[in-house]
mmCIF file of C-alpha atoms in Angstrom:
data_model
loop_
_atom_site.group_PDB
_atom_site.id
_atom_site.type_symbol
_atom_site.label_atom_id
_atom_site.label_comp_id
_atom_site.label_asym_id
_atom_site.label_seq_id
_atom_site.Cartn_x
_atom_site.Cartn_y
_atom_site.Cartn_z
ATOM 1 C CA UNK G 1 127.121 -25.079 -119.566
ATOM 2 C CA UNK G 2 128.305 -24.015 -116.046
ATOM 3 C CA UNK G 3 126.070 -24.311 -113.063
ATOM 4 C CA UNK G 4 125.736 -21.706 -110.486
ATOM 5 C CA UNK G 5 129.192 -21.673 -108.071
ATOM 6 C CA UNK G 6 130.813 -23.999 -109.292
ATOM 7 C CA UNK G 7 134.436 -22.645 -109.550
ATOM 8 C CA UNK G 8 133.857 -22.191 -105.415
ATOM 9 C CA UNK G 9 132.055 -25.777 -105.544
ATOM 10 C CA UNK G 10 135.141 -27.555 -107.277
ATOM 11 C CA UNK G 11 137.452 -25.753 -104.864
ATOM 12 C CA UNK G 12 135.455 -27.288 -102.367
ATOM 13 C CA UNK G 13 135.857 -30.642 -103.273
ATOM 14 C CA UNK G 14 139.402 -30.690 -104.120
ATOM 15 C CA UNK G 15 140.042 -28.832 -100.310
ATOM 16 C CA UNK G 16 138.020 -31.991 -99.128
ATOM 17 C CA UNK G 17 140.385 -34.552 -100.784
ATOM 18 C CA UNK G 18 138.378 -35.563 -103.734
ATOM 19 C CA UNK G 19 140.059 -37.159 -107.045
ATOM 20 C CA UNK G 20 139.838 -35.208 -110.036
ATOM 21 C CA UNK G 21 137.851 -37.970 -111.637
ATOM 22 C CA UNK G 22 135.347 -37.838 -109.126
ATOM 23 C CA UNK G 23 134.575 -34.050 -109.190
ATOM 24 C CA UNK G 24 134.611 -34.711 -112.544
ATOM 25 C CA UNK G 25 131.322 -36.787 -112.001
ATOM 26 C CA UNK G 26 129.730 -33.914 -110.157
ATOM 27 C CA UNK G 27 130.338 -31.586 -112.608
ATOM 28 C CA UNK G 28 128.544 -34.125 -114.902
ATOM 29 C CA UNK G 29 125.570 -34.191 -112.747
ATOM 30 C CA UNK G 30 125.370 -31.042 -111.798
ATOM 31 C CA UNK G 31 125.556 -29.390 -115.639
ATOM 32 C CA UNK G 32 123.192 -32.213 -116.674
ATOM 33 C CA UNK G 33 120.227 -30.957 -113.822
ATOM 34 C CA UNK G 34 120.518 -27.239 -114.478
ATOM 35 C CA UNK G 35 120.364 -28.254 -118.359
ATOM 36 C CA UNK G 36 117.116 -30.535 -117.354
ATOM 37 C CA UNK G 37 115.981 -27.053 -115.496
ATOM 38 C CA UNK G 38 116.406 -24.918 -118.657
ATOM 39 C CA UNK G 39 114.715 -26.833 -120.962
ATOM 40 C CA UNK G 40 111.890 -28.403 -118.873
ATOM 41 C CA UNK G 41 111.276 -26.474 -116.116
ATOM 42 C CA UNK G 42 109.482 -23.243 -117.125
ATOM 43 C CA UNK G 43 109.275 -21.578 -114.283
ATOM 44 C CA UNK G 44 112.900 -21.468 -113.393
ATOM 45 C CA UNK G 45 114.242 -21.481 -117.139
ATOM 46 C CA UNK G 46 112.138 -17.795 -116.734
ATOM 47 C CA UNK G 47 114.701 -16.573 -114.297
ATOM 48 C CA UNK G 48 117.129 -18.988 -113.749
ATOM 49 C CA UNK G 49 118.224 -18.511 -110.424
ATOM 50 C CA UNK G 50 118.681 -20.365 -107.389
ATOM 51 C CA UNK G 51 116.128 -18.592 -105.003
ATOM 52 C CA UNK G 52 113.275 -19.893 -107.167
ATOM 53 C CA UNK G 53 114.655 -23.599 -107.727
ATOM 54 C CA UNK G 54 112.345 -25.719 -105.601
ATOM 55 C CA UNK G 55 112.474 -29.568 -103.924
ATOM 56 C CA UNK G 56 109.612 -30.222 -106.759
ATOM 57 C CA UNK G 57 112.066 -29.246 -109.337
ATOM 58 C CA UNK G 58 114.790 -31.681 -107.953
ATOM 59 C CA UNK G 59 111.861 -34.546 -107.446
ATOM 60 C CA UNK G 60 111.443 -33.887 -111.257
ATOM 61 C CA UNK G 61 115.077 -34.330 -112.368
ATOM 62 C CA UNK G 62 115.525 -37.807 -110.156
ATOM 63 C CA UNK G 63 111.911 -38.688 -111.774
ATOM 64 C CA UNK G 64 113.007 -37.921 -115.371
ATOM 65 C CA UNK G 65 116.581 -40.148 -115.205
ATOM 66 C CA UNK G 66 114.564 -42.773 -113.103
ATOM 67 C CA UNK G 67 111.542 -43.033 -115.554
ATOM 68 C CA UNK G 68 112.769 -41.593 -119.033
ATOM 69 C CA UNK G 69 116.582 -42.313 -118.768
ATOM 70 C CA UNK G 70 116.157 -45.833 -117.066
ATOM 71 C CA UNK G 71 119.009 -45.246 -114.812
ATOM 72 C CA UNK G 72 119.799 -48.309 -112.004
ATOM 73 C CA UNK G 73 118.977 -47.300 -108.246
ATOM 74 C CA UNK G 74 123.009 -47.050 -107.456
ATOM 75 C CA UNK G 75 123.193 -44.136 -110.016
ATOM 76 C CA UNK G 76 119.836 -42.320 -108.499
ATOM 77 C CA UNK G 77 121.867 -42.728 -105.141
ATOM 78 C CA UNK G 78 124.564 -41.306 -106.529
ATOM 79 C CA UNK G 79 123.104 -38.287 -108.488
ATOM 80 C CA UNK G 80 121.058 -37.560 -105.373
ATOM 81 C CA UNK G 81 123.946 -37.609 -103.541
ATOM 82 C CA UNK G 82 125.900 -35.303 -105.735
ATOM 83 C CA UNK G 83 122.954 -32.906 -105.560
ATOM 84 C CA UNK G 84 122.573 -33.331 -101.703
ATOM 85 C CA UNK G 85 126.302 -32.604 -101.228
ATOM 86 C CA UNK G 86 126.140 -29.026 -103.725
ATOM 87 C CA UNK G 87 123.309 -27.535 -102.115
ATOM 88 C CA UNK G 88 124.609 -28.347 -98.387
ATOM 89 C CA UNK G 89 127.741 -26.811 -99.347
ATOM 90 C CA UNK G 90 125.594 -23.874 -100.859
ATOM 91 C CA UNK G 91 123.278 -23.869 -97.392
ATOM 92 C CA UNK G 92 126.250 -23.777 -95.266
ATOM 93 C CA UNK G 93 127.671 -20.963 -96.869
ATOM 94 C CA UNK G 94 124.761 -19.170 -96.967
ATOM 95 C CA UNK G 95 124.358 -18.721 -100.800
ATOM 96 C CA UNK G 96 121.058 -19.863 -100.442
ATOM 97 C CA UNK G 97 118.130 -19.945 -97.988
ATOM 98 C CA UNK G 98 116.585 -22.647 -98.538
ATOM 99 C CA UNK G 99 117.827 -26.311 -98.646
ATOM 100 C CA UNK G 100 115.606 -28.092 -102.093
ATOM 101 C CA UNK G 101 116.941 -31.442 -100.803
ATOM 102 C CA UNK G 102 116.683 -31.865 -97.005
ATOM 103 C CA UNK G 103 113.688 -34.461 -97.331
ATOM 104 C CA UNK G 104 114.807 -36.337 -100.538
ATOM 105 C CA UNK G 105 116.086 -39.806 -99.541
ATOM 106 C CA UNK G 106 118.101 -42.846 -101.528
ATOM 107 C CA UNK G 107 116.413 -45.830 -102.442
ATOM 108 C CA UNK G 108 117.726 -48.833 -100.799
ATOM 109 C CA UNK G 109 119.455 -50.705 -103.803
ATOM 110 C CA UNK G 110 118.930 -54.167 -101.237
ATOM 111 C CA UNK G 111 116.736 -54.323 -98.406
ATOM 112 C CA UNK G 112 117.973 -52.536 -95.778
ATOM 113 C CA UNK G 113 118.587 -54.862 -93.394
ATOM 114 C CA UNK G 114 120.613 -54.240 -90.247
ATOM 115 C CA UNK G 115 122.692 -57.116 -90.781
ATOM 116 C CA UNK G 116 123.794 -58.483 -93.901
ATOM 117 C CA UNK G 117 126.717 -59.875 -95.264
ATOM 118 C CA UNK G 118 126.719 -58.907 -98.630
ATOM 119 C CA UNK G 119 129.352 -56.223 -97.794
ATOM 120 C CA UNK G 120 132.356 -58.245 -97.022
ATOM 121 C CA UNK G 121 131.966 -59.555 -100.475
ATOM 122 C CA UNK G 122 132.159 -56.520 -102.027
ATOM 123 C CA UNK G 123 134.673 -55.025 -100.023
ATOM 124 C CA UNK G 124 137.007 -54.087 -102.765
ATOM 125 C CA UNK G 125 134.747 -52.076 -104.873
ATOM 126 C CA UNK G 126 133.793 -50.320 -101.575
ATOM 127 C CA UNK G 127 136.967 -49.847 -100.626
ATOM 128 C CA UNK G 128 137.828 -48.342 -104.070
ATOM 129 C CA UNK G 129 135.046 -46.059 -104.662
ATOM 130 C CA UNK G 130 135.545 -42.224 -103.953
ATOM 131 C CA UNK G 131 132.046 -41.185 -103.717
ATOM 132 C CA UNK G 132 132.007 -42.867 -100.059
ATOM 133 C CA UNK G 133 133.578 -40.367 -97.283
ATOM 134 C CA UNK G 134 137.285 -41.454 -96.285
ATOM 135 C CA UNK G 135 135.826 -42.347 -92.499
ATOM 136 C CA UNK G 136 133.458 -44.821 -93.956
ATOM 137 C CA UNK G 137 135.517 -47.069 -96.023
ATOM 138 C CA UNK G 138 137.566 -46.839 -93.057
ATOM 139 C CA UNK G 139 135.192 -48.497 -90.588
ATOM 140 C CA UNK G 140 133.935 -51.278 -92.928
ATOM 141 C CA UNK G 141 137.915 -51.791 -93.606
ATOM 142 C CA UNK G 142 138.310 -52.279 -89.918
ATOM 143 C CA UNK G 143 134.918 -54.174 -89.624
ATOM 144 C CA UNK G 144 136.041 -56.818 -92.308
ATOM 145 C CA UNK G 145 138.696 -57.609 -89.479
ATOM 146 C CA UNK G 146 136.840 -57.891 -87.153
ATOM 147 C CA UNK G 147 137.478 -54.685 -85.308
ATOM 148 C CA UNK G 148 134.830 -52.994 -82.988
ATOM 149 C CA UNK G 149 134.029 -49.715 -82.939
ATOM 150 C CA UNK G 150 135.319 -48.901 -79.347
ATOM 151 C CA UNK G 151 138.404 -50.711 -80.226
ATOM 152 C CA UNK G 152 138.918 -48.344 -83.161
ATOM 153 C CA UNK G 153 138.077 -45.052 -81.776
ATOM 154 C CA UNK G 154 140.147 -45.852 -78.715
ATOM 155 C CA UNK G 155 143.412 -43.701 -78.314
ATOM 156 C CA UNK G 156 146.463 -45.872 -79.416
ATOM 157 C CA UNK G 157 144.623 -48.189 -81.960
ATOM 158 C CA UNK G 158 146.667 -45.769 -84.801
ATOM 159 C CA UNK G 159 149.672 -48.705 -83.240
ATOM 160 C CA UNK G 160 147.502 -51.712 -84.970
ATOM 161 C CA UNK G 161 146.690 -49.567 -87.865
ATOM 162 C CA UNK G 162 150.081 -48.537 -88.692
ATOM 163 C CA UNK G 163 151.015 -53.083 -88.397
ATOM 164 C CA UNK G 164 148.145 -53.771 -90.620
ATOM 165 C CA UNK G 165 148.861 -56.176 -93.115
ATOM 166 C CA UNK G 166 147.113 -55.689 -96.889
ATOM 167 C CA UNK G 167 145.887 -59.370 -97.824
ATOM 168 C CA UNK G 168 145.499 -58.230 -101.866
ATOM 169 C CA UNK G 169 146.425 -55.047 -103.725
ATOM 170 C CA UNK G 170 143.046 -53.099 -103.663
ATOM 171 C CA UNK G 171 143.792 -52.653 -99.504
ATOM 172 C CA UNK G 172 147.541 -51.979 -100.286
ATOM 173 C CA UNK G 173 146.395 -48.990 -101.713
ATOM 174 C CA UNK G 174 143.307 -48.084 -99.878
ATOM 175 C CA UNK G 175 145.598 -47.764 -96.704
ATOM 176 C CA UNK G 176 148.093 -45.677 -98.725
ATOM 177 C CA UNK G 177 145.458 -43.202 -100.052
ATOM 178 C CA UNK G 178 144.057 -42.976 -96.295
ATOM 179 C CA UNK G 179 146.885 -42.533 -95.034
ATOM 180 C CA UNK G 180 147.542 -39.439 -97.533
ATOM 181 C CA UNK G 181 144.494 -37.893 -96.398
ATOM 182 C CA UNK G 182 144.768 -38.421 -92.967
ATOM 183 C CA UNK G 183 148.264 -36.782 -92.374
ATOM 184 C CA UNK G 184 147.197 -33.218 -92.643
ATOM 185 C CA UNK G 185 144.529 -34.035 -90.110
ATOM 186 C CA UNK G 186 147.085 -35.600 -87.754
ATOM 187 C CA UNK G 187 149.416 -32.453 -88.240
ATOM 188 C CA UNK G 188 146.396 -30.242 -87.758
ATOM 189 C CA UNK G 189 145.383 -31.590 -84.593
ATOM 190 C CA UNK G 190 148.890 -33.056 -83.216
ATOM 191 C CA UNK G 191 147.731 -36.398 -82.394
ATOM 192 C CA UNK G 192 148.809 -39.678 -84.526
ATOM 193 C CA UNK G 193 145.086 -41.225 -84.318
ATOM 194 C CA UNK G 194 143.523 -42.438 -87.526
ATOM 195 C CA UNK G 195 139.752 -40.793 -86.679
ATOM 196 C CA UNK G 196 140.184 -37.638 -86.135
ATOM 197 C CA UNK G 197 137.667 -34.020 -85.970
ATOM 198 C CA UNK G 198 137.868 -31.807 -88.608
ATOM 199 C CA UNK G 199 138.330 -28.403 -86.897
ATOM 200 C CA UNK G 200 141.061 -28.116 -84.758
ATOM 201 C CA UNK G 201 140.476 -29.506 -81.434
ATOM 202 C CA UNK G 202 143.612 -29.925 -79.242
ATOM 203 C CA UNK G 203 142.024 -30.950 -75.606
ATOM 204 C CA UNK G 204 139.780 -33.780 -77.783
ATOM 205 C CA UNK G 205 141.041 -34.348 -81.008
ATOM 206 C CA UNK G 206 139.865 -37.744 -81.678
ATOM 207 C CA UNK G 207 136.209 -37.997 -83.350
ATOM 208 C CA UNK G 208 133.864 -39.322 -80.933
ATOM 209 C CA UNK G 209 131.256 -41.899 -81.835
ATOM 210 C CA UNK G 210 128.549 -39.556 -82.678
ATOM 211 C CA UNK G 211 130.799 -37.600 -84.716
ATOM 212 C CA UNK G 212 131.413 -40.836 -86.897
ATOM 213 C CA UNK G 213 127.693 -41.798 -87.104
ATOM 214 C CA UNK G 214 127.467 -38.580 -89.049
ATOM 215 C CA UNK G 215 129.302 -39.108 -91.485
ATOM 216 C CA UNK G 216 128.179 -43.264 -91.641
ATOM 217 C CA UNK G 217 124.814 -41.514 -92.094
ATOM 218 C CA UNK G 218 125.465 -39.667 -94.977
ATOM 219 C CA UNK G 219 126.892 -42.752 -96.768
ATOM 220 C CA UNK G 220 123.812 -45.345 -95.752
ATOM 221 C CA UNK G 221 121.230 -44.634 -98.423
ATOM 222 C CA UNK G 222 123.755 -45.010 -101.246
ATOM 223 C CA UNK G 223 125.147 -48.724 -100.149
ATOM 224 C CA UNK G 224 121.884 -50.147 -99.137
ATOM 225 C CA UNK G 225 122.774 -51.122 -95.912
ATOM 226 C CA UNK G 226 123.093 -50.386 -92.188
ATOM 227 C CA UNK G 227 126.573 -48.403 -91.705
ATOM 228 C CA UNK G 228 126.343 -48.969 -87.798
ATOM 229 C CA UNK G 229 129.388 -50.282 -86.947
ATOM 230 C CA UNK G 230 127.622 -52.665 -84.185
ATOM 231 C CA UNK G 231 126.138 -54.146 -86.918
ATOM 232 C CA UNK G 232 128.964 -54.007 -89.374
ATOM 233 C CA UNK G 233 130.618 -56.259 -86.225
ATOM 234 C CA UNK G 234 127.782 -58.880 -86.105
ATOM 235 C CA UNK G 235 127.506 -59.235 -89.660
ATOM 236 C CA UNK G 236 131.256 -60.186 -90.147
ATOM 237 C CA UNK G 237 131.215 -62.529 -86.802
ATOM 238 C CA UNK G 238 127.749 -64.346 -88.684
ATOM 239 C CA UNK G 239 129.845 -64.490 -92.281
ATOM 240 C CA UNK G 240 132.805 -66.240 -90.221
ATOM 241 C CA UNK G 241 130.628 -68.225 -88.452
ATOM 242 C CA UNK G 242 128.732 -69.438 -91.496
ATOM 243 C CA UNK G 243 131.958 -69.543 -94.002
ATOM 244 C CA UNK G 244 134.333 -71.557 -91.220
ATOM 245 C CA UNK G 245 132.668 -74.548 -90.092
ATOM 246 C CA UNK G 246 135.267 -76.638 -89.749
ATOM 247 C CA UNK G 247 135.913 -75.028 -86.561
ATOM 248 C CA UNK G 248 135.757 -75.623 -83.410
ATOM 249 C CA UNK G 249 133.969 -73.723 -80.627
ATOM 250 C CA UNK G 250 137.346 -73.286 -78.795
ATOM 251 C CA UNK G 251 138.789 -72.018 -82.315
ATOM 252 C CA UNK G 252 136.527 -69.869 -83.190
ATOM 253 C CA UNK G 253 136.140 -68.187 -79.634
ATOM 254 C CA UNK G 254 139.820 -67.676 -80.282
ATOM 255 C CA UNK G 255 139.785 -66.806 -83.781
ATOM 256 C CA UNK G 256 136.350 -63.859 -83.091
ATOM 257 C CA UNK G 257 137.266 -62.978 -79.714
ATOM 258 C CA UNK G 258 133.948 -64.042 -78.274
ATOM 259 C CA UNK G 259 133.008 -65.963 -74.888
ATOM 260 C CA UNK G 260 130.876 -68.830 -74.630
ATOM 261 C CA UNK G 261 127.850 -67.431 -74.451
ATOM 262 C CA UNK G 262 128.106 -65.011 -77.020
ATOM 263 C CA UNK G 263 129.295 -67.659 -79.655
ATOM 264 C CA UNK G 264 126.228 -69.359 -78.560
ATOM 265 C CA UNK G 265 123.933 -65.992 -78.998
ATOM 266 C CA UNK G 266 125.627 -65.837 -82.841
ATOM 267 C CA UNK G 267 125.351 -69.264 -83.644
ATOM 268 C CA UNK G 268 121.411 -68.974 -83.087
ATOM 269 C CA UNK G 269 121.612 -65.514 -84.885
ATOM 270 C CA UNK G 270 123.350 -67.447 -87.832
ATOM 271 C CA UNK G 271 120.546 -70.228 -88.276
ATOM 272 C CA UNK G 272 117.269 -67.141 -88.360
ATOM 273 C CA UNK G 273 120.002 -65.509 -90.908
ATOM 274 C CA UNK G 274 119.918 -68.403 -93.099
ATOM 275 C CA UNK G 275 116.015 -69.115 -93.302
#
């Protein structure tokens, strides 16, 4: 079964630098709702169209795999994802008028707690996994070294970026497959810097920090976790902190880059972590 657009949806996602394998995975999702549509959905299995598909008949779908098909909380982020990504593409283009999942939300698959940890040890699946937006993996890359956010947005950090060092193979080719998709972007906007505007832009080309909340944003509800890269930055300084003991104050000052007073704020911040 084909869902509605989705020769222009595909071409979509290939312009936008997905893998084949991962527009695969839409097309899975995709075929499976409009099948769910058809054969429990009266109403719009009468005239199967997208100007009478409704938010209630999305809410049904995610309550059907959640209730009937026992799927985990990642995979309802992901599937709601999928969905939320068609029918912006479909609102944007004006193929339809109304937008079914503007005020459907992800479930938090952990608390969602502005700082946690639990993402530097899970950096390599993060890293790895195509259904997060190029930008994002990006920033919790640079994060997990300790890298803050007006370091690298700042013209002329693309000169650290290009003498980064992979510590195991999973970065090795992270950096290599960013690297592929950022080139056209550099060449588009003729500026070497690693976060870069979409549209062509050549008094500003370099995203601002808004411009990367956006697209942090749109990634949030499927980790679990506060993408804010100010407290992507804490987080990592409280894992160091709490996974390098042996240090000393001098050492780790040196080692995080922090002042006296803010190693004292973090090693405070570190003990209400822990309780």
């Amino acid at each position: 079964m084909n869902y509605p657009y989705q020769d222009r949806f595909q071409l979509f996602l290939n312009q936008q630098g997905l893998a084949p394998l991962t527009i695969k995975t839409y097309n899975a999702t995709l075929t499976h709702f409009f099948t769910f549509l058809m054969d429990n959905r009266p109403e719009f299995a009468a005239e199967p169209k997208l100007k009478n598909l409704t938010e209630t008949d999305v809410r049904a779908f995610l309550t059907a795999l959640k209730e009937d098909e026992k799927i985990t909380l990642s995979t309802y982020n992901k599937n709601l994802s999928h969905l939320n990504r068609y029918f912006r593409y479909l609102f944007t283009h004006q193929l339809i008028k109304i937008y079914p999942t503007l005020t459907l939300h992800g479930k938090a698959t952990t608390a969602n707690k502005r700082l946690t940890t639990k993402w530097l040890t899970k950096l390599p699946d993060i890293l790895q996994d195509e259904h997060l937006h190029f930008y994002t993996r990006l920033t919790i890359f640079l994060s997990s070294r300790g890298y803050t956010v007006s370091e690298f947005l700042a013209p002329g950090f693309e000169d650290v970026w290009n003498k980064l060092s992979p510590t195991n193979s999973t970065e090795k080719q992270f950096i290599t497959n960013f690297n592929q998709f950022i080139r056209p972007l550099q060449e588009l906007q003729h500026s070497s810097r690693i976060f870069l505007k979409q549209r062509f832009s050549p008094d500003n080309p370099g995203l601002s920090n808004a411009g990367l909340h956006k697209y942090l944003r749109q990634d949030e509800s499927y980790l679990g976790f506060s993408l804010a890269p100010k407290f992507l930055h804490q987080s990592f300084i409280l894992y160091e902190l709490g996974h390098h003991p042996e240090l000393s104050d001098a050492q780790l000052m040196e080692k995080l880059r922090l002042d006296p007073a803010s190693l004292l704020y973090y090693q405070k911040q570190l003990i209400n972590h822990n309780k």
